[in-house]
PDB file of C-alpha atoms in Angstrom:
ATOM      1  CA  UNK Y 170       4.451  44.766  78.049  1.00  0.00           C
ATOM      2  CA  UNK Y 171       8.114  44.901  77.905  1.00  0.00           C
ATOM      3  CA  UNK Y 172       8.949  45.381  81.819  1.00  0.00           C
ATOM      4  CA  UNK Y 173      12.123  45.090  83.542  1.00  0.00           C
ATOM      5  CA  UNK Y 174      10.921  41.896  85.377  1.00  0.00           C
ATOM      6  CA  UNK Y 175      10.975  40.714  81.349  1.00  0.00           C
ATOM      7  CA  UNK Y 176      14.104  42.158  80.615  1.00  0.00           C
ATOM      8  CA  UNK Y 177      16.098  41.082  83.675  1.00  0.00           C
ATOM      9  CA  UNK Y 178      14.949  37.110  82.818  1.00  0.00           C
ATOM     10  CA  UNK Y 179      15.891  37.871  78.887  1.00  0.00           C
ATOM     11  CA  UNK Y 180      19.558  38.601  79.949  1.00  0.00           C
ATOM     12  CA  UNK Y 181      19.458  35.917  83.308  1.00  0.00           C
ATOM     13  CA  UNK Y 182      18.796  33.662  80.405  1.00  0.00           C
ATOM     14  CA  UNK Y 183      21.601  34.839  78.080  1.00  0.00           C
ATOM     15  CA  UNK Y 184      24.058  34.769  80.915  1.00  0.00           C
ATOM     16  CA  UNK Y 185      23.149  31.100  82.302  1.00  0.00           C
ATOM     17  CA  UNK Y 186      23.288  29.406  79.205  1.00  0.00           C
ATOM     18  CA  UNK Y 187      26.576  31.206  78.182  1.00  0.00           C
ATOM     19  CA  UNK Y 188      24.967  32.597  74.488  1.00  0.00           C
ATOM     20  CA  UNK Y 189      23.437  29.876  73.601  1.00  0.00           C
ATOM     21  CA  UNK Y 190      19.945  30.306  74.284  1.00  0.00           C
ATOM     22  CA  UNK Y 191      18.017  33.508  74.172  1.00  0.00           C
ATOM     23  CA  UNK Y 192      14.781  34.160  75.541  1.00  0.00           C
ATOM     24  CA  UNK Y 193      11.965  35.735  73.369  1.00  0.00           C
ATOM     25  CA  UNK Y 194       9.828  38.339  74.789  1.00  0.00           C
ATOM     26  CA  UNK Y 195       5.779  37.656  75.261  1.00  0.00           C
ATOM     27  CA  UNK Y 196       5.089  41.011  74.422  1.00  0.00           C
ATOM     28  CA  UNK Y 197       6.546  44.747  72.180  1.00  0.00           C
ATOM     29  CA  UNK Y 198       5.054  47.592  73.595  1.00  0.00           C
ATOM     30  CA  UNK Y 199       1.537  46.586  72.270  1.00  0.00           C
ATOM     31  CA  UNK Y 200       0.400  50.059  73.650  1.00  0.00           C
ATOM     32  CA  UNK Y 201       2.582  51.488  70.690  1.00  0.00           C
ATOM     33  CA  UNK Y 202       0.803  49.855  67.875  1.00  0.00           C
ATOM     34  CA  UNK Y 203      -0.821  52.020  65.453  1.00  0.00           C
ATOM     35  CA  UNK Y 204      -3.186  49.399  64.115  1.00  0.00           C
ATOM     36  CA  UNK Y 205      -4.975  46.479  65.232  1.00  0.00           C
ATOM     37  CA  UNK Y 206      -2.660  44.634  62.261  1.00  0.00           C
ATOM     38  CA  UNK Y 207       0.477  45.708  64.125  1.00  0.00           C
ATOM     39  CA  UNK Y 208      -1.139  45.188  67.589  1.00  0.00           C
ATOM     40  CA  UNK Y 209      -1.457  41.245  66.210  1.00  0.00           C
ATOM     41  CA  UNK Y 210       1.139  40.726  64.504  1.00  0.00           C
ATOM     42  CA  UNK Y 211       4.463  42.045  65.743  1.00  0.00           C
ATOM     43  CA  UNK Y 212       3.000  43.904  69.185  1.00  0.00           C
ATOM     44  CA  UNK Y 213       0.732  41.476  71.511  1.00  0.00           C
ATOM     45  CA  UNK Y 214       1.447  37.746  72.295  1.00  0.00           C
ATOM     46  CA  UNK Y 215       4.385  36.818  70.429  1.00  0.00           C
ATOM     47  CA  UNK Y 216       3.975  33.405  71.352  1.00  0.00           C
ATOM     48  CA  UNK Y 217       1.053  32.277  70.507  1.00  0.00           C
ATOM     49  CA  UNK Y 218       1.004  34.545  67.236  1.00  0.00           C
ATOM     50  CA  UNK Y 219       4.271  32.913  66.124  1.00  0.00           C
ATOM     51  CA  UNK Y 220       2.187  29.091  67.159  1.00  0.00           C
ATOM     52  CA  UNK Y 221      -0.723  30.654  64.854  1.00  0.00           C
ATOM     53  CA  UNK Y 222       1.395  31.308  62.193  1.00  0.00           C
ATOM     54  CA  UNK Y 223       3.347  28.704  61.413  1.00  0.00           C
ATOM     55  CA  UNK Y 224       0.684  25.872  62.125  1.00  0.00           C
ATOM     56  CA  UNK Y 225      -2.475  27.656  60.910  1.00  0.00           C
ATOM     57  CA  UNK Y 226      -1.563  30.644  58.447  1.00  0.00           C
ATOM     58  CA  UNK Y 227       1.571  29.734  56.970  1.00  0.00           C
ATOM     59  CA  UNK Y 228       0.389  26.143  55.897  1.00  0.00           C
ATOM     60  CA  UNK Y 229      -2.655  27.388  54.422  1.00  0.00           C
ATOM     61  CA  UNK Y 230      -1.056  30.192  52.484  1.00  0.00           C
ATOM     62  CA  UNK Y 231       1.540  27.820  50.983  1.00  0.00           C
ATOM     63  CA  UNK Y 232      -0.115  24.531  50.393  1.00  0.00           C
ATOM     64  CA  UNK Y 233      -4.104  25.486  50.663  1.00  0.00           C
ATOM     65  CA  UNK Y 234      -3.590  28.553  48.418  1.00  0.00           C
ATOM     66  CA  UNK Y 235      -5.667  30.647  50.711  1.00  0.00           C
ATOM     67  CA  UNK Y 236      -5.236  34.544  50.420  1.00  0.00           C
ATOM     68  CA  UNK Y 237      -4.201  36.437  53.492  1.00  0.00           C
ATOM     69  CA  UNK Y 238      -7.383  37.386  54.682  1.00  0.00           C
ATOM     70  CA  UNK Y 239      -8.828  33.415  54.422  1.00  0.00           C
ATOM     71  CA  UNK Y 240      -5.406  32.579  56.449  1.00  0.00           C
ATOM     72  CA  UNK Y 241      -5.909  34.982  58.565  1.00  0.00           C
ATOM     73  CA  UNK Y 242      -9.774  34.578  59.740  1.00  0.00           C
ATOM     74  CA  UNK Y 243      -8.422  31.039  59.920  1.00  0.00           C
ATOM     75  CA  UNK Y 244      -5.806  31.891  62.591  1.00  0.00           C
ATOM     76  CA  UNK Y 245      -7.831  34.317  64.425  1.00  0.00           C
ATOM     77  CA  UNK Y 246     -10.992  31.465  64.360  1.00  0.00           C
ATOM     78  CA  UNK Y 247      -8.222  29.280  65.754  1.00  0.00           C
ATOM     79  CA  UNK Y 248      -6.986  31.720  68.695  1.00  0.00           C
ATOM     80  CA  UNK Y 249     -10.945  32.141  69.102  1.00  0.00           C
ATOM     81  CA  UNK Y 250     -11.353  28.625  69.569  1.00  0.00           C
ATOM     82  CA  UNK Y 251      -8.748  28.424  71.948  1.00  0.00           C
ATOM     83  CA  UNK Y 252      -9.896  31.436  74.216  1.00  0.00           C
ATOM     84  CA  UNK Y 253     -13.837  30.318  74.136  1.00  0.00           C
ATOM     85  CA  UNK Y 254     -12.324  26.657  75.593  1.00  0.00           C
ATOM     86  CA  UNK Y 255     -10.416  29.045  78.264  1.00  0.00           C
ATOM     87  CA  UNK Y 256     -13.637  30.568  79.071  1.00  0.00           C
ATOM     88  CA  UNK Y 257     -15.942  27.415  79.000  1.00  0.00           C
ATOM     89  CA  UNK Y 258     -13.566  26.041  81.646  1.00  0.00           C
ATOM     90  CA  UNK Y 259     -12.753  29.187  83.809  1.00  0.00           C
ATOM     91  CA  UNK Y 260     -16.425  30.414  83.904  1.00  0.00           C
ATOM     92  CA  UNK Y 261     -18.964  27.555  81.597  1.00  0.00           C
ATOM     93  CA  UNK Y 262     -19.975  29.998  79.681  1.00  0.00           C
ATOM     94  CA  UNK Y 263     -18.685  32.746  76.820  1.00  0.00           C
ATOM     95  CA  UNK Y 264     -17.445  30.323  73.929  1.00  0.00           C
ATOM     96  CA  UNK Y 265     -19.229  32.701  70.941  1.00  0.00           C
ATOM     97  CA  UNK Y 266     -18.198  35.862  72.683  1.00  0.00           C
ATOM     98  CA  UNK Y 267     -14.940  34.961  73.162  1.00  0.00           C
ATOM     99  CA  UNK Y 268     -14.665  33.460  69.109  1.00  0.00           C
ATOM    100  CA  UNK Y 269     -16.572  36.284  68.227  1.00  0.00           C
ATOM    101  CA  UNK Y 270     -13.768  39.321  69.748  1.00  0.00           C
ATOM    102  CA  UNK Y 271     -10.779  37.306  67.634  1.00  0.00           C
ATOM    103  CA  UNK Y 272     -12.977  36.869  64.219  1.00  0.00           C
ATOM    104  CA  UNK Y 273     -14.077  40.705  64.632  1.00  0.00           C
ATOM    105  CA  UNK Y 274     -10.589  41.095  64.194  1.00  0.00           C
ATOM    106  CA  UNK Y 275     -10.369  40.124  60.717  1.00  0.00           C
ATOM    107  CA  UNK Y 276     -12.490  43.007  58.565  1.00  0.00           C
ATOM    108  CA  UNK Y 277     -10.698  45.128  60.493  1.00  0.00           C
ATOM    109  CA  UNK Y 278      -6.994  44.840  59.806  1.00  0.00           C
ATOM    110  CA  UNK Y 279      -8.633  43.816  55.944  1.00  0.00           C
ATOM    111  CA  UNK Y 280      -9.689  47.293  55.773  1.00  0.00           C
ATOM    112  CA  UNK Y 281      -6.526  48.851  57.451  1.00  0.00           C
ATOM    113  CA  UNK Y 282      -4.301  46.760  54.744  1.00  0.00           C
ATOM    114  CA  UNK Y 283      -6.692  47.962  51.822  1.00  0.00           C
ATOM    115  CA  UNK Y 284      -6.048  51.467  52.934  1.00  0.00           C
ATOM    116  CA  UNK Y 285      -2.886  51.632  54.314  1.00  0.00           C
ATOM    117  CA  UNK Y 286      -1.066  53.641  51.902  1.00  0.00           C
ATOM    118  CA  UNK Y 287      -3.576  56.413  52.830  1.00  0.00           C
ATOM    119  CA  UNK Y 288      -3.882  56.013  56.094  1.00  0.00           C
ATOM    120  CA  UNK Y 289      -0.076  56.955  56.807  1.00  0.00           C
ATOM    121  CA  UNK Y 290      -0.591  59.510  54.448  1.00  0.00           C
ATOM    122  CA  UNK Y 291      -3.188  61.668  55.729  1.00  0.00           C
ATOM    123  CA  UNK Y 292      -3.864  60.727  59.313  1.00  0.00           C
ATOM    124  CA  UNK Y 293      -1.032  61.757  62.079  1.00  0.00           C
ATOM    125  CA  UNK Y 294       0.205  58.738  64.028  1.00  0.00           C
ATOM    126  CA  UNK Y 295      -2.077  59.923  66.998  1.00  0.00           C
ATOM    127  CA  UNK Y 296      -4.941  59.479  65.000  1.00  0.00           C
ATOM    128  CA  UNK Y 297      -4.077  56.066  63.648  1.00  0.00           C
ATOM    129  CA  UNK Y 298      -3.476  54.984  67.427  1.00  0.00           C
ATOM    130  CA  UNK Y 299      -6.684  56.520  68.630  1.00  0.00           C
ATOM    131  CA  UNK Y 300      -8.183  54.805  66.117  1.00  0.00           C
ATOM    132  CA  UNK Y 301      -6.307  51.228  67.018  1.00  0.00           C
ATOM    133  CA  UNK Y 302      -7.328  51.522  70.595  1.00  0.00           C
ATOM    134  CA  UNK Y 303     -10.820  52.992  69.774  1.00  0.00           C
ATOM    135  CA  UNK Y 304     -11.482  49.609  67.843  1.00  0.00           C
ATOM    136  CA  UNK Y 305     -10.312  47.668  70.596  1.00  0.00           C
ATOM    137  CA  UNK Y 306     -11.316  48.921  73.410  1.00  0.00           C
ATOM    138  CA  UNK Y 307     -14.968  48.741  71.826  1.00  0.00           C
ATOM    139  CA  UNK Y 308     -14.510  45.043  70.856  1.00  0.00           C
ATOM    140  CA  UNK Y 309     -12.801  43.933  73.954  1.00  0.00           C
ATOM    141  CA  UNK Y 310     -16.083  43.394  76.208  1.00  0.00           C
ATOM    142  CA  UNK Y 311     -16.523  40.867  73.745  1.00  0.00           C
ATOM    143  CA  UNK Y 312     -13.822  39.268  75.716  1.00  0.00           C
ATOM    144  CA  UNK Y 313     -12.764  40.842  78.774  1.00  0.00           C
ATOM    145  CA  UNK Y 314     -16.320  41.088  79.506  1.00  0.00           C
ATOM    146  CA  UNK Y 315     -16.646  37.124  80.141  1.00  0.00           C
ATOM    147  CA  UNK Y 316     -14.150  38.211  83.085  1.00  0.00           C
ATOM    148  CA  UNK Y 317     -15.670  40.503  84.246  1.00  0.00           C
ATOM    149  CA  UNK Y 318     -19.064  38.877  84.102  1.00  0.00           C
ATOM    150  CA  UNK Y 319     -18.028  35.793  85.439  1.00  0.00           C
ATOM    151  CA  UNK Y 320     -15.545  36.305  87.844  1.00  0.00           C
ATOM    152  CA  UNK Y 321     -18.234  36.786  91.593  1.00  0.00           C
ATOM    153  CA  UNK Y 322     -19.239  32.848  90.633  1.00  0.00           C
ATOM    154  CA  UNK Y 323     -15.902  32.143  89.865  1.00  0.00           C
ATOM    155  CA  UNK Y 324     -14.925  32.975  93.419  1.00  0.00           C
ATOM    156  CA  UNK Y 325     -17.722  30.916  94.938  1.00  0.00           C
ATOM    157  CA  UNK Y 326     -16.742  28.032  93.194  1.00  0.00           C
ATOM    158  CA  UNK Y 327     -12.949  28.605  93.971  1.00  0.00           C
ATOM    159  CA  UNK Y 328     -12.506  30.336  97.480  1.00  0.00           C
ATOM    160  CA  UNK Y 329      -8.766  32.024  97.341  1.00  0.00           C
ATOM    161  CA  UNK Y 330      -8.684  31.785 101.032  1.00  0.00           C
ATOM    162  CA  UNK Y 331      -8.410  28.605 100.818  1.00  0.00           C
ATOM    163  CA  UNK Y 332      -4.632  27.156 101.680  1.00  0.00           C
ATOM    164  CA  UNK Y 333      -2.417  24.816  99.817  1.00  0.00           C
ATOM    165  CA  UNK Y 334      -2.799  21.421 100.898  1.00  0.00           C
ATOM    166  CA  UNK Y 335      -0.594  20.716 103.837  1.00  0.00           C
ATOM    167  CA  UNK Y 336       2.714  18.974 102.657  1.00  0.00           C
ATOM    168  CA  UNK Y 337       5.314  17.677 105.431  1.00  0.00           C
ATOM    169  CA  UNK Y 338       8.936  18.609 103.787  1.00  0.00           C
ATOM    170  CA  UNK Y 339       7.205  22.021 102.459  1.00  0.00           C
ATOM    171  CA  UNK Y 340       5.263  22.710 106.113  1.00  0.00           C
ATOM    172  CA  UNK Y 341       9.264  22.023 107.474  1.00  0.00           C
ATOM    173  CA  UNK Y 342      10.703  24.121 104.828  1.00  0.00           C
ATOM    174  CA  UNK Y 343       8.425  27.166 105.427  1.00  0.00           C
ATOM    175  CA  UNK Y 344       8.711  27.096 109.037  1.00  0.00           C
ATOM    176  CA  UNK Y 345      12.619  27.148 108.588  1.00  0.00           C
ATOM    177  CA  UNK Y 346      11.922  30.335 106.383  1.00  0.00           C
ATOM    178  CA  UNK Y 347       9.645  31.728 108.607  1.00  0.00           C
ATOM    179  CA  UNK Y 348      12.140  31.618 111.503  1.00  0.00           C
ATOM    180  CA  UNK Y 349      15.124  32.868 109.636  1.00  0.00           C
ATOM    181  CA  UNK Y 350      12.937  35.396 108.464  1.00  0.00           C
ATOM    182  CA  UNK Y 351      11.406  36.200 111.549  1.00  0.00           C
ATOM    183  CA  UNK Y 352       7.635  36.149 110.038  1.00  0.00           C
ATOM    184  CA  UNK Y 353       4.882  35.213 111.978  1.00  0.00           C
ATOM    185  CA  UNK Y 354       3.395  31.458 111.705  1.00  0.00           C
ATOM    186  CA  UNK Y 355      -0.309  33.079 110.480  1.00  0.00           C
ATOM    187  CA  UNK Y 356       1.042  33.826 107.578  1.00  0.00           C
ATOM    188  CA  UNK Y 357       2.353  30.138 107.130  1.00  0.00           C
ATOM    189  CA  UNK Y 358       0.277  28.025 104.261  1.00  0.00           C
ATOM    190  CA  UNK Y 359       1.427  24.980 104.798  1.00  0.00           C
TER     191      UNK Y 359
END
């Protein structure tokens, strides 16, 4: 979401390798889009958009002659598929809701780029983001929800007070830390 802890490794980054590498950011102020196009596309997950679009989209535009919104339902079907196997294996369960939020997608940003023109026209940016958000906010349960839903058996099957496995150089390590630190051993994990 563009934070400083984002910015700070973008220039840490910069500065180690001299100029010669730069790191991308994950996200652009997704909270600014003004449609769910924009939110996609040049807002929200830069990463795995930019993996969608040059092995899924881009391919099928130029060699597959598929319009945009065939490429596109093909890309979001994709990123679907990829989220319902992150959802199978989190929680066993959610693989059509989870396709079913990034498909939804789809006739959406179709009908924002059939009526874009207008839409910039006559509505005030505050209505085009209430409208953005409205949509996805009401189509994120779709998603979110498996979260949500799923997350009380989640913690039976995977108790967080469980420690790390106790390793000898990193049990010797930590209590070195602790002591220069002055922190208590119950806090140790290892």
């Amino acid at each position: 979401m563009g934070t400083w802890i984002m910015d700070i490794q973008c220039v840490a980054v910069s500065l180690l390798s001299a100029g010669r590498l730069e790191m991308l950011p994950m996200h652009n102020y997704p909270l600014l889009a003004l449609s769910i196009g924009e939110l996609w596309s040049i807002r929200y997950n830069l990463l795995i958009h930019t993996l969608l679009k040059e092995t899924i989209y881009i391919p099928l535009r130029r060699y597959g002659n598929y319009s945009v919104v065939s490429a596109s339902l093909a890309a979001f079907a994709m990123s679907g598929v990829l989220h319902s196997w992150v959802a199978y294996v989190t929680f066993g369960q959610g693989i059509v809701r989870a396709c079913a939020f990034f498909v939804i997608q789809v006739p959406w940003i179709a009908m924002e780029q059939s009526y874009a023109k207008e839409v910039k026209m006559f509505l005030p940016k505050m209505v085009r983001w209430v409208l953005t958000f409205g949509f996805f906010f009401a189509t994120l349960p779709l998603y979110a929800g498996l979260f949500v839903d799923g997350y009380p058996q989640w913690l039976e099957n995977n108790d967080p007070s469980l420690s790390l496995p106790k390793v000898p150089i990193l049990g010797e390590v930590s209590q070195f830390l602790m002591t220069a630190f002055g922190i208590d051993s119950q806090y140790s994990r290892f």
